[in-house]
Coordinates of C-alpha atoms in Angstrom, one line a residue:
X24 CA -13.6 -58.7 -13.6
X25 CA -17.0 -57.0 -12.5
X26 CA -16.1 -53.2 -11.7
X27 CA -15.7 -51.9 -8.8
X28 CA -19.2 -50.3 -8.3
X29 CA -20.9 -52.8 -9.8
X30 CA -23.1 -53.3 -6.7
X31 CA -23.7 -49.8 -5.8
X32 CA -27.0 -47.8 -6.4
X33 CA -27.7 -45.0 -8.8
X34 CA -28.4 -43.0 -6.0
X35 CA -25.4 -43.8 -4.6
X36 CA -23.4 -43.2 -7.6
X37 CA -25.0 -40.0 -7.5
X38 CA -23.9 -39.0 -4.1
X39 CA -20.8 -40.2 -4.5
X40 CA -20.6 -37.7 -8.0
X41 CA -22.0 -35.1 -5.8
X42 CA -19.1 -35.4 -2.9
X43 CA -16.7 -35.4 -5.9
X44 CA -18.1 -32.5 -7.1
X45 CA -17.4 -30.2 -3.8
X46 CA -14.4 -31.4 -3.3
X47 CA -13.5 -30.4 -6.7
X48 CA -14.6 -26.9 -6.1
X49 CA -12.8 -26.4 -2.3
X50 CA -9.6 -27.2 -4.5
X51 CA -8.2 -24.3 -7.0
X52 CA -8.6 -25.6 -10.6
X53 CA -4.8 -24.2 -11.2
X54 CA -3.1 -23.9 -7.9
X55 CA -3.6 -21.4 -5.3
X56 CA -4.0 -17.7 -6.5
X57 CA -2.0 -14.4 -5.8
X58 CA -5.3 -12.2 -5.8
X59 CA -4.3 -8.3 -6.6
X60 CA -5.3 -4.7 -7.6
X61 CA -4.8 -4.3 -11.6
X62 CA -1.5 -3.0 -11.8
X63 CA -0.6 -2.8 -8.2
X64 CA 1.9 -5.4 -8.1
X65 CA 5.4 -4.8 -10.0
X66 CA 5.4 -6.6 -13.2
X67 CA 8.6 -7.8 -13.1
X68 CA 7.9 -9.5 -9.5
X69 CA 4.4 -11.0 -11.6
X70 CA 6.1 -12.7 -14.0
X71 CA 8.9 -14.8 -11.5
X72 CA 5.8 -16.2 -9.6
X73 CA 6.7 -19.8 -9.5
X74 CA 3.9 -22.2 -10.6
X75 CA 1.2 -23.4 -10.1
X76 CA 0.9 -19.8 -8.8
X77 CA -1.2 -17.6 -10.8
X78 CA -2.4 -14.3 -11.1
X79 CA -5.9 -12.5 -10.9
X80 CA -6.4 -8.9 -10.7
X81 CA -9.8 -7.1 -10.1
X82 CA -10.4 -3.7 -10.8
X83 CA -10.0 -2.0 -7.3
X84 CA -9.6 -2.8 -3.5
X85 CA -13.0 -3.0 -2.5
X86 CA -13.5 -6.2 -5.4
X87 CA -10.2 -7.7 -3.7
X88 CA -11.4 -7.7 -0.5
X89 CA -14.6 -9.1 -1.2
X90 CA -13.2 -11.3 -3.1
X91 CA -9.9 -12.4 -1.0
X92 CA -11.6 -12.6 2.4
X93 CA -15.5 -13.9 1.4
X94 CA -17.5 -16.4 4.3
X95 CA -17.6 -19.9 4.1
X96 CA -15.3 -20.7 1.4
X97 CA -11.8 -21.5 0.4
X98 CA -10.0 -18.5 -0.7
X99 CA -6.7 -17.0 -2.8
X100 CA -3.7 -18.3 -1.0
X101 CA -2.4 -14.4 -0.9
X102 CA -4.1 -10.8 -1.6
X103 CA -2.1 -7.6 -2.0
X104 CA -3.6 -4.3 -0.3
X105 CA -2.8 -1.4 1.2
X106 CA -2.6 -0.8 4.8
X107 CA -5.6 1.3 4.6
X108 CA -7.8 -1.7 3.4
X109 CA -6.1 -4.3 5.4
X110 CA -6.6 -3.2 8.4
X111 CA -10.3 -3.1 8.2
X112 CA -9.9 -7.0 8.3
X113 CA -10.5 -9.0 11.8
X114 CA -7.3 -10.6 12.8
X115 CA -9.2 -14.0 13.0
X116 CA -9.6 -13.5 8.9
X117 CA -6.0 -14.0 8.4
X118 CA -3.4 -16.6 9.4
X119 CA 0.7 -16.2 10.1
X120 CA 3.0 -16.4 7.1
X121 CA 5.8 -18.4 10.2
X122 CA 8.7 -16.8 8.0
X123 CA 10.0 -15.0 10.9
X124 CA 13.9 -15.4 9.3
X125 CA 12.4 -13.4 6.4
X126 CA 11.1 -10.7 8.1
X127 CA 14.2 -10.4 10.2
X128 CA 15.7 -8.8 7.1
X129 CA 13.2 -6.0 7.2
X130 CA 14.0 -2.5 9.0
X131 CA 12.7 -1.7 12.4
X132 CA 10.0 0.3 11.4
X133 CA 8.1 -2.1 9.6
X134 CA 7.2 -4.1 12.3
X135 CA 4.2 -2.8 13.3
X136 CA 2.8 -3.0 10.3
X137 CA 3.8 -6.5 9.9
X138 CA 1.6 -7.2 12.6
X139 CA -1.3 -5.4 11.5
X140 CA -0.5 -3.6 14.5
X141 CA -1.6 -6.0 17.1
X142 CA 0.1 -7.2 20.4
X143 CA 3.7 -8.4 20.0
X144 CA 4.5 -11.8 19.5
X145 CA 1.3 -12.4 17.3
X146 CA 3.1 -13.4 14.7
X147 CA 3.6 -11.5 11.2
X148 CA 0.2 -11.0 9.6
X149 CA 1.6 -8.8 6.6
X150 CA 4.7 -9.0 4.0
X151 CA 5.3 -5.4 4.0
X152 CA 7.0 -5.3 0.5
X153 CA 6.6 -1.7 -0.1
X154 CA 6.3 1.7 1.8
X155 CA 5.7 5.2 0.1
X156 CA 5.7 8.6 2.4
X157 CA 3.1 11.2 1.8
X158 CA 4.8 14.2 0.7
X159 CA 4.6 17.7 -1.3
X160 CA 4.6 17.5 -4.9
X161 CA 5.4 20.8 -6.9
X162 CA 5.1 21.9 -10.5
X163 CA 6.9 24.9 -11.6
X164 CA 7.0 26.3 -7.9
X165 CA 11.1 27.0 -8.0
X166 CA 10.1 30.0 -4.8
X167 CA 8.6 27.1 -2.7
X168 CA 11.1 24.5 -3.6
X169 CA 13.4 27.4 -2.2
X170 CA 11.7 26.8 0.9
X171 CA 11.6 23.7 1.7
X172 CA 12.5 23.5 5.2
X173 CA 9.4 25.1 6.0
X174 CA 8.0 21.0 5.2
X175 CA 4.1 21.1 5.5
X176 CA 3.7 24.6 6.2
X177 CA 4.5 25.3 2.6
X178 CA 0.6 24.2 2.0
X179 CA -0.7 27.2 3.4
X180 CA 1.3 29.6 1.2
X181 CA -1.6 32.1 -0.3
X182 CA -0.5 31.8 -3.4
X183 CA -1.6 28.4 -3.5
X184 CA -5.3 29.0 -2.3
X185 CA -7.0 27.1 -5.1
X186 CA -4.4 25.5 -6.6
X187 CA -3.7 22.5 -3.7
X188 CA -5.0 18.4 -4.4
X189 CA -5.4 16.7 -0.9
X190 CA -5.7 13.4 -0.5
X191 CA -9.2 11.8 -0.9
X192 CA -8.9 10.5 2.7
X193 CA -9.5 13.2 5.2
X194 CA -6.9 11.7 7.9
X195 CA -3.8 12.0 5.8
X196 CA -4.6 16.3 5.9
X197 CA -5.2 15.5 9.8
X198 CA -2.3 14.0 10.0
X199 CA -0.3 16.5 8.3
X200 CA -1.4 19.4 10.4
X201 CA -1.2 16.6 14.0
X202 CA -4.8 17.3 14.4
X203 CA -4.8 21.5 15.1
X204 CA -7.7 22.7 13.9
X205 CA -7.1 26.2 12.9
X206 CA -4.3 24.8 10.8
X207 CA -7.1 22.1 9.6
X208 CA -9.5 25.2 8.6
X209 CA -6.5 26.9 6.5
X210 CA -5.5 24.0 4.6
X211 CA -9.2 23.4 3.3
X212 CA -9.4 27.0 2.4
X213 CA -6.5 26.0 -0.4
X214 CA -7.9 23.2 -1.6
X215 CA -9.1 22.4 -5.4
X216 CA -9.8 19.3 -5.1
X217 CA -9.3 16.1 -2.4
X218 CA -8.2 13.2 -5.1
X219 CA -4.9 11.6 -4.8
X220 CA -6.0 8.8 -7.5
X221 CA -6.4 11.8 -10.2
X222 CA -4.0 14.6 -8.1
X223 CA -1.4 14.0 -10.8
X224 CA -3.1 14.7 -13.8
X225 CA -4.3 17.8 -11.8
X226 CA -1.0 18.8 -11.5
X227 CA 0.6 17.5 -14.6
X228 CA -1.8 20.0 -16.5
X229 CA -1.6 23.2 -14.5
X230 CA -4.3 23.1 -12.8
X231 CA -2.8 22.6 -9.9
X232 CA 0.7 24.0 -8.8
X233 CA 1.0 21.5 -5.5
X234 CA -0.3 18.3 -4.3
X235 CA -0.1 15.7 -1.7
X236 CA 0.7 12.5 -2.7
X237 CA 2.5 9.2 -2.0
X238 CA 6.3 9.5 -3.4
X239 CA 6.0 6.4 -6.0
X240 CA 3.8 7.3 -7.9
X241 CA 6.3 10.6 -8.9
X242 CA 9.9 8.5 -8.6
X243 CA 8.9 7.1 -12.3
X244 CA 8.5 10.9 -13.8
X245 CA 11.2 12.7 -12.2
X246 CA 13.6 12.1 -14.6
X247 CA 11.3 12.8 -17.9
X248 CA 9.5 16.1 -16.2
X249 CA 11.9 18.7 -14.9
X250 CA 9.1 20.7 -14.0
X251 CA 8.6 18.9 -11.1
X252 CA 9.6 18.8 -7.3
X253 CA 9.2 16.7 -4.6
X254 CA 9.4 17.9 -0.9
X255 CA 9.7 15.5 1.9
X256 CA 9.1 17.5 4.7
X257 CA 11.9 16.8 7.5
X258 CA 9.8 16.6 10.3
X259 CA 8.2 13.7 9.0
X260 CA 5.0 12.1 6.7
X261 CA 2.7 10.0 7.4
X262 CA 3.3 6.5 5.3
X263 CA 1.5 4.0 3.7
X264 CA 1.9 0.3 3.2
X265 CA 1.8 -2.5 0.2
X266 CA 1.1 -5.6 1.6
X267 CA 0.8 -9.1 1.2
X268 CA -1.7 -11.1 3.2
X269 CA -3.2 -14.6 4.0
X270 CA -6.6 -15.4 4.4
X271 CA -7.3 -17.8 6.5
X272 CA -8.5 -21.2 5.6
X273 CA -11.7 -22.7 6.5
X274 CA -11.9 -25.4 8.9
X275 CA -10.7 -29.2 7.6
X276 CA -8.8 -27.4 4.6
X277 CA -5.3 -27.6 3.7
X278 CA -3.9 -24.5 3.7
X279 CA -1.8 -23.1 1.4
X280 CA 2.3 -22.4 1.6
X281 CA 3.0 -18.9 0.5
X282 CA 6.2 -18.9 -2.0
X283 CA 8.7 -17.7 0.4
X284 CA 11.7 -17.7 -2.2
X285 CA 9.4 -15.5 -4.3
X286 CA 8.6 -12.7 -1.4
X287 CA 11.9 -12.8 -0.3
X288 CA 13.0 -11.9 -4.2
X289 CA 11.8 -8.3 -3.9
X290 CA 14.4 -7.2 -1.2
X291 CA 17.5 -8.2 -3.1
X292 CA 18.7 -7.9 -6.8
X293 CA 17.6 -8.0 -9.5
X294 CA 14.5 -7.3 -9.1
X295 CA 15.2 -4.2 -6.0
X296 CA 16.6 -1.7 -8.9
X297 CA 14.2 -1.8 -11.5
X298 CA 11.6 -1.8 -8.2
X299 CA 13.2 1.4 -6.9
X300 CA 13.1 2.8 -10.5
X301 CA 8.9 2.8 -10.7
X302 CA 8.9 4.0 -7.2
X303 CA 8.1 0.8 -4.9
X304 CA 10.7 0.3 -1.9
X305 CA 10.8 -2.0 0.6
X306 CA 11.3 -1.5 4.1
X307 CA 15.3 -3.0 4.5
X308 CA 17.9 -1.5 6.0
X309 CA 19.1 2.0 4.8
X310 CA 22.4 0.3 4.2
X311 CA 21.5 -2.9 2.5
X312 CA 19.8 -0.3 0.0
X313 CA 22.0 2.4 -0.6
X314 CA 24.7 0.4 -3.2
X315 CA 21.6 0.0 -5.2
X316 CA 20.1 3.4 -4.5
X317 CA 23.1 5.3 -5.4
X318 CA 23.2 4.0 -9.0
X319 CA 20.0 7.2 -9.2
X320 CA 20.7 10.4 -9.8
X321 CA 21.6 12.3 -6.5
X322 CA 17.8 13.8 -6.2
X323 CA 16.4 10.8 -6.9
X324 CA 18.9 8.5 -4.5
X325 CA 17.9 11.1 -1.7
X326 CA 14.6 10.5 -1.8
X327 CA 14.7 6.9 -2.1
X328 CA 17.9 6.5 0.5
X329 CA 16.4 9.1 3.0
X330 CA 17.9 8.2 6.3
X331 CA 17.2 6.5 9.6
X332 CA 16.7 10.1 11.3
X333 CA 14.3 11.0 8.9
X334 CA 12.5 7.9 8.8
X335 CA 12.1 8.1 12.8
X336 CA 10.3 11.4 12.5
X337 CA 8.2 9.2 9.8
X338 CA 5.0 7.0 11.1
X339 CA 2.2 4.2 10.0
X340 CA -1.3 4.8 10.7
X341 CA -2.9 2.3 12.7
X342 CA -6.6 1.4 12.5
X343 CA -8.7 4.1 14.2
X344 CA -11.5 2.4 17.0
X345 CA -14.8 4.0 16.1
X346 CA -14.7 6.9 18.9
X347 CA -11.3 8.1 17.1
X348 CA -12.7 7.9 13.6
X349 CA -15.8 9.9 14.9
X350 CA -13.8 12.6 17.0
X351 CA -11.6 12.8 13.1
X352 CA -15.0 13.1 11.1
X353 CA -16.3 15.9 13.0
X354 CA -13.4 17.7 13.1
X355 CA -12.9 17.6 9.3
X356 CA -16.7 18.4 8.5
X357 CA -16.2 21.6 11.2
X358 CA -13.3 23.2 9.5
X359 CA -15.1 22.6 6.3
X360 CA -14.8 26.0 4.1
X361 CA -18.2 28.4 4.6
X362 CA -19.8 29.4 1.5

């Protein structure tokens, strides 16, 4: 028997190799793609993504987003970023996970977030999987630890003019001290250095004595380092968000499913202790995570289990329009120290 396109043209064959060809490359060559920050994702979560799920990280948000979220093509089937970087992205960018029975286990106060902070009923935009407060870290600073319910006052201390790490990003001090602008001009006074990427190492090595800075990344070292403190002021912090996100699919493309068995792994065990252990936890219910969070030692449990009162006084930052981030940039730059 004659084969099938034994009557069509080269140049046909040639189109028809060419049509081949881009369909090839709107498919992923192994299944969709979890695209992350290196080393921003639990590893232990990483390695129960089921196939033909894989795994890319890039070296640092910017590269995910330009990545996750580029123009005219097919991308991962989920990124991971902060809230910060998320919510730089237009709503039309993303699409609805429709998992609304998972995010019904969540706590109340991740719902905004889970919406990217958009009108109700706009379905959930974001798998919050992860929260962290800002709060005070201390190093050998038994006096201030004394006085703690002072909360973010404690940053204006004299003895600590010099010695402070501020976050990078100007709003978390703005947020700190609600906007007042002589407290503003105090807390710059103190500072060494704004860099909450290397704040610990400032600290770890002396050469700081306090600094701002999201509670996982200390949960991991308070047990090996008894020098240090944490303070999570009581009328509040600020918080930040990890989150899991879909872009959305071009037009005549199949979208992707996310693995909802796998997201909804990270609120339960076994995976939420070793989780809560490095530092990362998700927004549940104080009292689906307190059999698991008293297993810590009672310092540690308290910061990880801190209570619904204190998590009321505690609130997301939503994106700023370009009036507010203006109004926030001119305020920072005029309580900038004077030489």
């Amino acid at each position: 028997m004659a084969p099938v396109f034994g009557s069509l043209s080269r140049r046909q064959l040639l189109q028809l190799g060419a049509a081949a060809g881009l369909l090839a490359a709107c498919r992923p060559a192994d299944g969709p793609e979890l695209l992350q920050v290196e080393g921003e994702l639990p590893a232990a979560w990483l390695k129960q993504l089921p196939g033909p799920w894989r795994a890319r990280a890039l070296a640092n948000p910017a590269a995910v987003q330009r990545a996750g979220f580029a123009a005219g093509r097919p991308g991962p089937g989920l990124v991971s970023l902060s809230d910060g970087w998320a919510s730089g992205l237009g709503r039309e960018r993303l699409q609805s996970f429709g998992a609304p029975r998972l995010w019904a286990r969540l706590a109340p106060f991740s719902a905004g977030v889970s919406g990217l902070f958009g009108p109700a009923g706009s379905g959930e935009l974001a798998f919050p999987w992860a929260y962290s407060p800002w709060v005070i870290a201390l190093r050998s600073r038994p006096d201030l630890v004394a006085r703690r319910l002072q909360g973010w006052s404690l940053l204006l201390d004299p003895s600590l003019r010099g010695r402070l790490v501020l976050p990078s990003a100007p709003r978390i001090s703005l947020e700190i001290v609600k906007g007042d602008f002589g407290q503003l001009e105090r807390l710059r006074a103190q500072a060494l250095a704004y860099d909450d990427r290397d704040g610990l190492n400032l600290l770890l090595s002396g050469n700081a004595e306090v600094a701002v800075l999201p509670l996982q990344r200390l949960i991991p070292l308070l047990r090996r380092d008894q020098r240090l403190a944490v303070i999570w002021p009581d009328s509040g912090a600020p918080l930040s968000w990890q989150l899991l996100l879909r872009p959305a699919a071009p037009q005549d493309f199949e979208p992707t499913p996310p693995p909802l068995e796998w997201l909804g792994a990270v609120l339960e065990p076994p995976l939420l202790e070793p989780l809560l252990a490095t530092g990362w936890v998700p927004p549940l219910p104080q009292a689906v995570l307190e059999p698991v969070a008293r297993r810590f030692p009672a310092s540690m449990a308290a910061l990880l289990l801190p209570g619904d009162a204190l998590l009321g006084r505690c609130w997301s930052l939503p994106p700023l329009s370009l009036p507010e981030q203006l109004a926030q940039q001119n305020l920072w730059d005029a309580a900038a120290p004077r030489p």
